[in-house]
Amino acid sequence: MSTLVVNTLKAQSGAAAPDFENSSGVEIGMLVNAWCCIDGTGTVSFRDSFGCSSLTDNGSGDYTVHFTTNFSNINYSVACAIPVINDQGATYGWGLKHDNGGQSSAPTTKTVSECRFQARRESDFDIDFGHVMFIGN
């Protein structure tokens, strides 16, 4: 086994991140393309981010993250998290806004250049900390 210790890892060409491959040349992983921690109260802002150019407040608990670099298609993966809030058993949700009535087709709120999220309890609510990661091509 060997250990690689470097300050910078750079692809030989192109704008994409380097591939992670096993000894047979099969891709075994990839980097997170973009991520952000959102403060959705008052004037919405990124607490911190990478690969995200701006944040839009679409209304109570409804946010759109715009990417610095477009994805090649809408099949990227999204992971969302908010802190657990103990509020007399209320159900909380933070995730991809699905505007087509819960149908199994892809939501139209997800494009190659942006992705829309919604925080919901019994109704929409502004979040203090919202965490989102985007992984794909």
PDB file of N, CA and C in Angstrom, residues 46-113:
ATOM      1  N   PHE A  46     -25.725  32.275   2.187  1.00  0.00           N
ATOM      2  CA  PHE A  46     -24.922  31.081   2.425  1.00  0.00           C
ATOM      3  C   PHE A  46     -24.109  31.315   3.693  1.00  0.00           C
ATOM      4  N   ARG A  47     -24.170  30.403   4.628  1.00  0.00           N
ATOM      5  CA  ARG A  47     -23.241  30.438   5.767  1.00  0.00           C
ATOM      6  C   ARG A  47     -21.858  30.051   5.253  1.00  0.00           C
ATOM      7  N   ASP A  48     -21.840  29.106   4.332  1.00  0.00           N
ATOM      8  CA  ASP A  48     -20.625  28.682   3.642  1.00  0.00           C
ATOM      9  C   ASP A  48     -21.077  27.887   2.425  1.00  0.00           C
ATOM     10  N   SER A  49     -20.224  27.795   1.410  1.00  0.00           N
ATOM     11  CA  SER A  49     -20.621  27.055   0.211  1.00  0.00           C
ATOM     12  C   SER A  49     -19.412  26.775  -0.667  1.00  0.00           C
ATOM     13  N   PHE A  50     -19.621  25.867  -1.598  1.00  0.00           N
ATOM     14  CA  PHE A  50     -18.646  25.589  -2.647  1.00  0.00           C
ATOM     15  C   PHE A  50     -19.436  25.225  -3.896  1.00  0.00           C
ATOM     16  N   GLY A  51     -19.109  25.833  -5.023  1.00  0.00           N
ATOM     17  CA  GLY A  51     -19.769  25.512  -6.279  1.00  0.00           C
ATOM     18  C   GLY A  51     -21.165  26.091  -6.413  1.00  0.00           C
ATOM     19  N   CYS A  52     -21.546  26.973  -5.501  1.00  0.00           N
ATOM     20  CA  CYS A  52     -22.862  27.616  -5.535  1.00  0.00           C
ATOM     21  C   CYS A  52     -22.648  29.114  -5.731  1.00  0.00           C
ATOM     22  N   SER A  53     -23.321  29.688  -6.734  1.00  0.00           N
ATOM     23  CA  SER A  53     -23.071  31.092  -7.055  1.00  0.00           C
ATOM     24  C   SER A  53     -24.006  32.046  -6.337  1.00  0.00           C
ATOM     25  N   SER A  54     -25.257  31.632  -6.112  1.00  0.00           N
ATOM     26  CA  SER A  54     -26.205  32.523  -5.444  1.00  0.00           C
ATOM     27  C   SER A  54     -27.363  31.717  -4.881  1.00  0.00           C
ATOM     28  N   LEU A  55     -28.144  32.395  -4.052  1.00  0.00           N
ATOM     29  CA  LEU A  55     -29.282  31.787  -3.361  1.00  0.00           C
ATOM     30  C   LEU A  55     -30.481  32.707  -3.523  1.00  0.00           C
ATOM     31  N   THR A  56     -31.627  32.161  -3.915  1.00  0.00           N
ATOM     32  CA  THR A  56     -32.843  32.944  -4.098  1.00  0.00           C
ATOM     33  C   THR A  56     -33.873  32.549  -3.050  1.00  0.00           C
ATOM     34  N   ASP A  57     -34.504  33.550  -2.426  1.00  0.00           N
ATOM     35  CA  ASP A  57     -35.601  33.339  -1.485  1.00  0.00           C
ATOM     36  C   ASP A  57     -36.901  33.429  -2.280  1.00  0.00           C
ATOM     37  N   ASN A  58     -37.581  32.288  -2.467  1.00  0.00           N
ATOM     38  CA  ASN A  58     -38.820  32.237  -3.240  1.00  0.00           C
ATOM     39  C   ASN A  58     -40.067  32.403  -2.379  1.00  0.00           C
ATOM     40  N   GLY A  59     -39.889  32.616  -1.073  1.00  0.00           N
ATOM     41  CA  GLY A  59     -41.012  32.698  -0.152  1.00  0.00           C
ATOM     42  C   GLY A  59     -40.668  31.923   1.100  1.00  0.00           C
ATOM     43  N   SER A  60     -41.587  31.828   2.011  1.00  0.00           N
ATOM     44  CA  SER A  60     -41.343  31.164   3.293  1.00  0.00           C
ATOM     45  C   SER A  60     -40.892  29.721   3.097  1.00  0.00           C
ATOM     46  N   GLY A  61     -39.659  29.418   3.531  1.00  0.00           N
ATOM     47  CA  GLY A  61     -39.127  28.064   3.469  1.00  0.00           C
ATOM     48  C   GLY A  61     -38.848  27.539   2.080  1.00  0.00           C
ATOM     49  N   ASP A  62     -38.781  28.390   1.075  1.00  0.00           N
ATOM     50  CA  ASP A  62     -38.646  27.983  -0.324  1.00  0.00           C
ATOM     51  C   ASP A  62     -37.427  28.695  -0.921  1.00  0.00           C
ATOM     52  N   TYR A  63     -36.390  27.916  -1.275  1.00  0.00           N
ATOM     53  CA  TYR A  63     -35.112  28.487  -1.703  1.00  0.00           C
ATOM     54  C   TYR A  63     -34.632  27.838  -2.988  1.00  0.00           C
ATOM     55  N   THR A  64     -33.918  28.598  -3.813  1.00  0.00           N
ATOM     56  CA  THR A  64     -33.277  28.058  -5.004  1.00  0.00           C
ATOM     57  C   THR A  64     -31.778  28.315  -4.912  1.00  0.00           C
ATOM     58  N   VAL A  65     -30.997  27.245  -5.068  1.00  0.00           N
ATOM     59  CA  VAL A  65     -29.537  27.334  -5.104  1.00  0.00           C
ATOM     60  C   VAL A  65     -29.112  27.336  -6.566  1.00  0.00           C
ATOM     61  N   HIS A  66     -28.299  28.311  -6.949  1.00  0.00           N
ATOM     62  CA  HIS A  66     -27.779  28.425  -8.318  1.00  0.00           C
ATOM     63  C   HIS A  66     -26.324  27.960  -8.312  1.00  0.00           C
ATOM     64  N   PHE A  67     -25.949  27.167  -9.312  1.00  0.00           N
ATOM     65  CA  PHE A  67     -24.620  26.574  -9.369  1.00  0.00           C
ATOM     66  C   PHE A  67     -23.631  27.465 -10.110  1.00  0.00           C
ATOM     67  N   THR A  68     -22.372  27.411  -9.694  1.00  0.00           N
ATOM     68  CA  THR A  68     -21.294  28.114 -10.380  1.00  0.00           C
ATOM     69  C   THR A  68     -21.048  27.501 -11.754  1.00  0.00           C
ATOM     70  N   THR A  69     -21.067  26.171 -11.825  1.00  0.00           N
ATOM     71  CA  THR A  69     -20.878  25.438 -13.075  1.00  0.00           C
ATOM     72  C   THR A  69     -22.070  24.515 -13.275  1.00  0.00           C
ATOM     73  N   ASN A  70     -22.682  24.564 -14.457  1.00  0.00           N
ATOM     74  CA  ASN A  70     -23.836  23.719 -14.738  1.00  0.00           C
ATOM     75  C   ASN A  70     -23.469  22.238 -14.716  1.00  0.00           C
ATOM     76  N   PHE A  71     -24.426  21.416 -14.287  1.00  0.00           N
ATOM     77  CA  PHE A  71     -24.299  19.975 -14.440  1.00  0.00           C
ATOM     78  C   PHE A  71     -24.583  19.642 -15.903  1.00  0.00           C
ATOM     79  N   SER A  72     -24.134  18.470 -16.365  1.00  0.00           N
ATOM     80  CA  SER A  72     -24.352  18.087 -17.761  1.00  0.00           C
ATOM     81  C   SER A  72     -25.777  17.606 -18.001  1.00  0.00           C
ATOM     82  N   ASN A  73     -26.493  17.197 -16.934  1.00  0.00           N
ATOM     83  CA  ASN A  73     -27.883  16.764 -17.045  1.00  0.00           C
ATOM     84  C   ASN A  73     -28.550  16.906 -15.673  1.00  0.00           C
ATOM     85  N   ILE A  74     -29.838  16.595 -15.578  1.00  0.00           N
ATOM     86  CA  ILE A  74     -30.550  16.767 -14.302  1.00  0.00           C
ATOM     87  C   ILE A  74     -30.530  15.505 -13.441  1.00  0.00           C
ATOM     88  N   ASN A  75     -29.710  14.533 -13.783  1.00  0.00           N
ATOM     89  CA  ASN A  75     -29.671  13.277 -13.039  1.00  0.00           C
ATOM     90  C   ASN A  75     -28.662  13.271 -11.901  1.00  0.00           C
ATOM     91  N   TYR A  76     -28.225  14.457 -11.449  1.00  0.00           N
ATOM     92  CA  TYR A  76     -27.326  14.525 -10.305  1.00  0.00           C
ATOM     93  C   TYR A  76     -28.097  14.198  -9.031  1.00  0.00           C
ATOM     94  N   SER A  77     -27.367  13.823  -8.016  1.00  0.00           N
ATOM     95  CA  SER A  77     -27.966  13.447  -6.744  1.00  0.00           C
ATOM     96  C   SER A  77     -27.930  14.625  -5.773  1.00  0.00           C
ATOM     97  N   VAL A  78     -28.950  14.705  -4.929  1.00  0.00           N
ATOM     98  CA  VAL A  78     -29.073  15.782  -3.963  1.00  0.00           C
ATOM     99  C   VAL A  78     -29.271  15.169  -2.577  1.00  0.00           C
ATOM    100  N   ALA A  79     -28.504  15.644  -1.610  1.00  0.00           N
ATOM    101  CA  ALA A  79     -28.678  15.212  -0.220  1.00  0.00           C
ATOM    102  C   ALA A  79     -28.938  16.445   0.634  1.00  0.00           C
ATOM    103  N   CYS A  80     -29.979  16.388   1.454  1.00  0.00           N
ATOM    104  CA  CYS A  80     -30.389  17.539   2.270  1.00  0.00           C
ATOM    105  C   CYS A  80     -30.451  17.141   3.740  1.00  0.00           C
ATOM    106  N   ALA A  81     -30.166  18.101   4.617  1.00  0.00           N
ATOM    107  CA  ALA A  81     -30.293  17.850   6.054  1.00  0.00           C
ATOM    108  C   ALA A  81     -30.592  19.157   6.772  1.00  0.00           C
ATOM    109  N   ILE A  82     -31.406  19.070   7.814  1.00  0.00           N
ATOM    110  CA  ILE A  82     -31.613  20.174   8.743  1.00  0.00           C
ATOM    111  C   ILE A  82     -31.459  19.604  10.141  1.00  0.00           C
ATOM    112  N   PRO A  83     -31.105  20.440  11.121  1.00  0.00           N
ATOM    113  CA  PRO A  83     -31.017  19.940  12.492  1.00  0.00           C
ATOM    114  C   PRO A  83     -32.365  19.426  12.967  1.00  0.00           C
ATOM    115  N   VAL A  84     -32.356  18.378  13.803  1.00  0.00           N
ATOM    116  CA  VAL A  84     -33.594  17.853  14.384  1.00  0.00           C
ATOM    117  C   VAL A  84     -34.135  18.873  15.373  1.00  0.00           C
ATOM    118  N   ILE A  85     -35.417  19.158  15.248  1.00  0.00           N
ATOM    119  CA  ILE A  85     -36.061  20.145  16.106  1.00  0.00           C
ATOM    120  C   ILE A  85     -37.152  19.445  16.896  1.00  0.00           C
ATOM    121  N   ASN A  86     -37.101  19.523  18.211  1.00  0.00           N
ATOM    122  CA  ASN A  86     -38.117  18.903  19.055  1.00  0.00           C
ATOM    123  C   ASN A  86     -39.227  19.919  19.303  1.00  0.00           C
ATOM    124  N   ASP A  87     -40.355  19.726  18.638  1.00  0.00           N
ATOM    125  CA  ASP A  87     -41.457  20.681  18.727  1.00  0.00           C
ATOM    126  C   ASP A  87     -42.777  19.934  18.869  1.00  0.00           C
ATOM    127  N   GLN A  88     -42.957  19.263  19.988  1.00  0.00           N
ATOM    128  CA  GLN A  88     -44.194  18.541  20.305  1.00  0.00           C
ATOM    129  C   GLN A  88     -44.623  17.592  19.186  1.00  0.00           C
ATOM    130  N   GLY A  89     -43.689  16.865  18.639  1.00  0.00           N
ATOM    131  CA  GLY A  89     -44.008  15.833  17.662  1.00  0.00           C
ATOM    132  C   GLY A  89     -44.315  16.329  16.261  1.00  0.00           C
ATOM    133  N   ALA A  90     -44.071  17.589  15.974  1.00  0.00           N
ATOM    134  CA  ALA A  90     -44.337  18.101  14.630  1.00  0.00           C
ATOM    135  C   ALA A  90     -43.385  17.443  13.626  1.00  0.00           C
ATOM    136  N   THR A  91     -43.862  17.210  12.424  1.00  0.00           N
ATOM    137  CA  THR A  91     -43.051  16.614  11.374  1.00  0.00           C
ATOM    138  C   THR A  91     -42.363  17.706  10.567  1.00  0.00           C
ATOM    139  N   TYR A  92     -41.059  17.570  10.403  1.00  0.00           N
ATOM    140  CA  TYR A  92     -40.271  18.543   9.661  1.00  0.00           C
ATOM    141  C   TYR A  92     -39.730  17.897   8.399  1.00  0.00           C
ATOM    142  N   GLY A  93     -39.647  18.648   7.340  1.00  0.00           N
ATOM    143  CA  GLY A  93     -39.069  18.158   6.105  1.00  0.00           C
ATOM    144  C   GLY A  93     -38.230  19.231   5.452  1.00  0.00           C
ATOM    145  N   TRP A  94     -37.157  18.814   4.810  1.00  0.00           N
ATOM    146  CA  TRP A  94     -36.278  19.732   4.070  1.00  0.00           C
ATOM    147  C   TRP A  94     -35.790  18.946   2.884  1.00  0.00           C
ATOM    148  N   GLY A  95     -36.223  19.335   1.710  1.00  0.00           N
ATOM    149  CA  GLY A  95     -35.803  18.569   0.554  1.00  0.00           C
ATOM    150  C   GLY A  95     -36.145  19.220  -0.756  1.00  0.00           C
ATOM    151  N   LEU A  96     -35.889  18.485  -1.798  1.00  0.00           N
ATOM    152  CA  LEU A  96     -36.126  18.927  -3.156  1.00  0.00           C
ATOM    153  C   LEU A  96     -37.597  19.278  -3.321  1.00  0.00           C
ATOM    154  N   LYS A  97     -37.876  20.471  -3.799  1.00  0.00           N
ATOM    155  CA  LYS A  97     -39.268  20.893  -4.018  1.00  0.00           C
ATOM    156  C   LYS A  97     -39.798  20.151  -5.235  1.00  0.00           C
ATOM    157  N   HIS A  98     -40.881  19.443  -5.058  1.00  0.00           N
ATOM    158  CA  HIS A  98     -41.481  18.636  -6.124  1.00  0.00           C
ATOM    159  C   HIS A  98     -42.789  19.293  -6.508  1.00  0.00           C
ATOM    160  N   ASP A  99     -42.821  19.957  -7.652  1.00  0.00           N
ATOM    161  CA  ASP A  99     -43.973  20.773  -8.020  1.00  0.00           C
ATOM    162  C   ASP A  99     -44.972  20.086  -8.939  1.00  0.00           C
ATOM    163  N   ASN A 100     -44.842  18.771  -9.127  1.00  0.00           N
ATOM    164  CA  ASN A 100     -45.778  18.115 -10.046  1.00  0.00           C
ATOM    165  C   ASN A 100     -46.681  17.114  -9.327  1.00  0.00           C
ATOM    166  N   GLY A 101     -47.147  17.496  -8.148  1.00  0.00           N
ATOM    167  CA  GLY A 101     -48.154  16.700  -7.446  1.00  0.00           C
ATOM    168  C   GLY A 101     -47.668  15.367  -6.938  1.00  0.00           C
ATOM    169  N   GLY A 102     -46.355  15.224  -6.715  1.00  0.00           N
ATOM    170  CA  GLY A 102     -45.836  13.977  -6.170  1.00  0.00           C
ATOM    171  C   GLY A 102     -45.731  12.853  -7.174  1.00  0.00           C
ATOM    172  N   GLN A 103     -45.831  13.160  -8.454  1.00  0.00           N
ATOM    173  CA  GLN A 103     -45.712  12.132  -9.485  1.00  0.00           C
ATOM    174  C   GLN A 103     -44.293  11.577  -9.496  1.00  0.00           C
ATOM    175  N   SER A 104     -44.106  10.434 -10.105  1.00  0.00           N
ATOM    176  CA  SER A 104     -42.794   9.789 -10.100  1.00  0.00           C
ATOM    177  C   SER A 104     -41.824  10.396 -11.112  1.00  0.00           C
ATOM    178  N   SER A 105     -42.287  11.305 -11.954  1.00  0.00           N
ATOM    179  CA  SER A 105     -41.379  11.929 -12.906  1.00  0.00           C
ATOM    180  C   SER A 105     -40.482  12.942 -12.201  1.00  0.00           C
ATOM    181  N   ALA A 106     -39.406  13.349 -12.873  1.00  0.00           N
ATOM    182  CA  ALA A 106     -38.462  14.297 -12.280  1.00  0.00           C
ATOM    183  C   ALA A 106     -39.143  15.639 -12.034  1.00  0.00           C
ATOM    184  N   PRO A 107     -38.848  16.268 -10.911  1.00  0.00           N
ATOM    185  CA  PRO A 107     -39.444  17.585 -10.644  1.00  0.00           C
ATOM    186  C   PRO A 107     -38.879  18.635 -11.593  1.00  0.00           C
ATOM    187  N   THR A 108     -39.710  19.566 -11.994  1.00  0.00           N
ATOM    188  CA  THR A 108     -39.251  20.616 -12.902  1.00  0.00           C
ATOM    189  C   THR A 108     -38.494  21.708 -12.159  1.00  0.00           C
ATOM    190  N   THR A 109     -38.371  21.592 -10.833  1.00  0.00           N
ATOM    191  CA  THR A 109     -37.639  22.582 -10.044  1.00  0.00           C
ATOM    192  C   THR A 109     -36.152  22.267 -10.006  1.00  0.00           C
ATOM    193  N   LYS A 110     -35.716  21.234 -10.705  1.00  0.00           N
ATOM    194  CA  LYS A 110     -34.315  20.819 -10.737  1.00  0.00           C
ATOM    195  C   LYS A 110     -33.828  20.938 -12.173  1.00  0.00           C
ATOM    196  N   THR A 111     -32.857  21.833 -12.428  1.00  0.00           N
ATOM    197  CA  THR A 111     -32.287  21.994 -13.759  1.00  0.00           C
ATOM    198  C   THR A 111     -30.775  21.839 -13.667  1.00  0.00           C
ATOM    199  N   VAL A 112     -30.086  21.924 -14.795  1.00  0.00           N
ATOM    200  CA  VAL A 112     -28.631  21.792 -14.770  1.00  0.00           C
ATOM    201  C   VAL A 112     -27.964  22.989 -14.101  1.00  0.00           C
ATOM    202  N   SER A 113     -28.668  24.117 -13.976  1.00  0.00           N
ATOM    203  CA  SER A 113     -28.062  25.333 -13.436  1.00  0.00           C
ATOM    204  C   SER A 113     -28.556  25.723 -12.050  1.00  0.00           C
TER     205      SER A 113
END
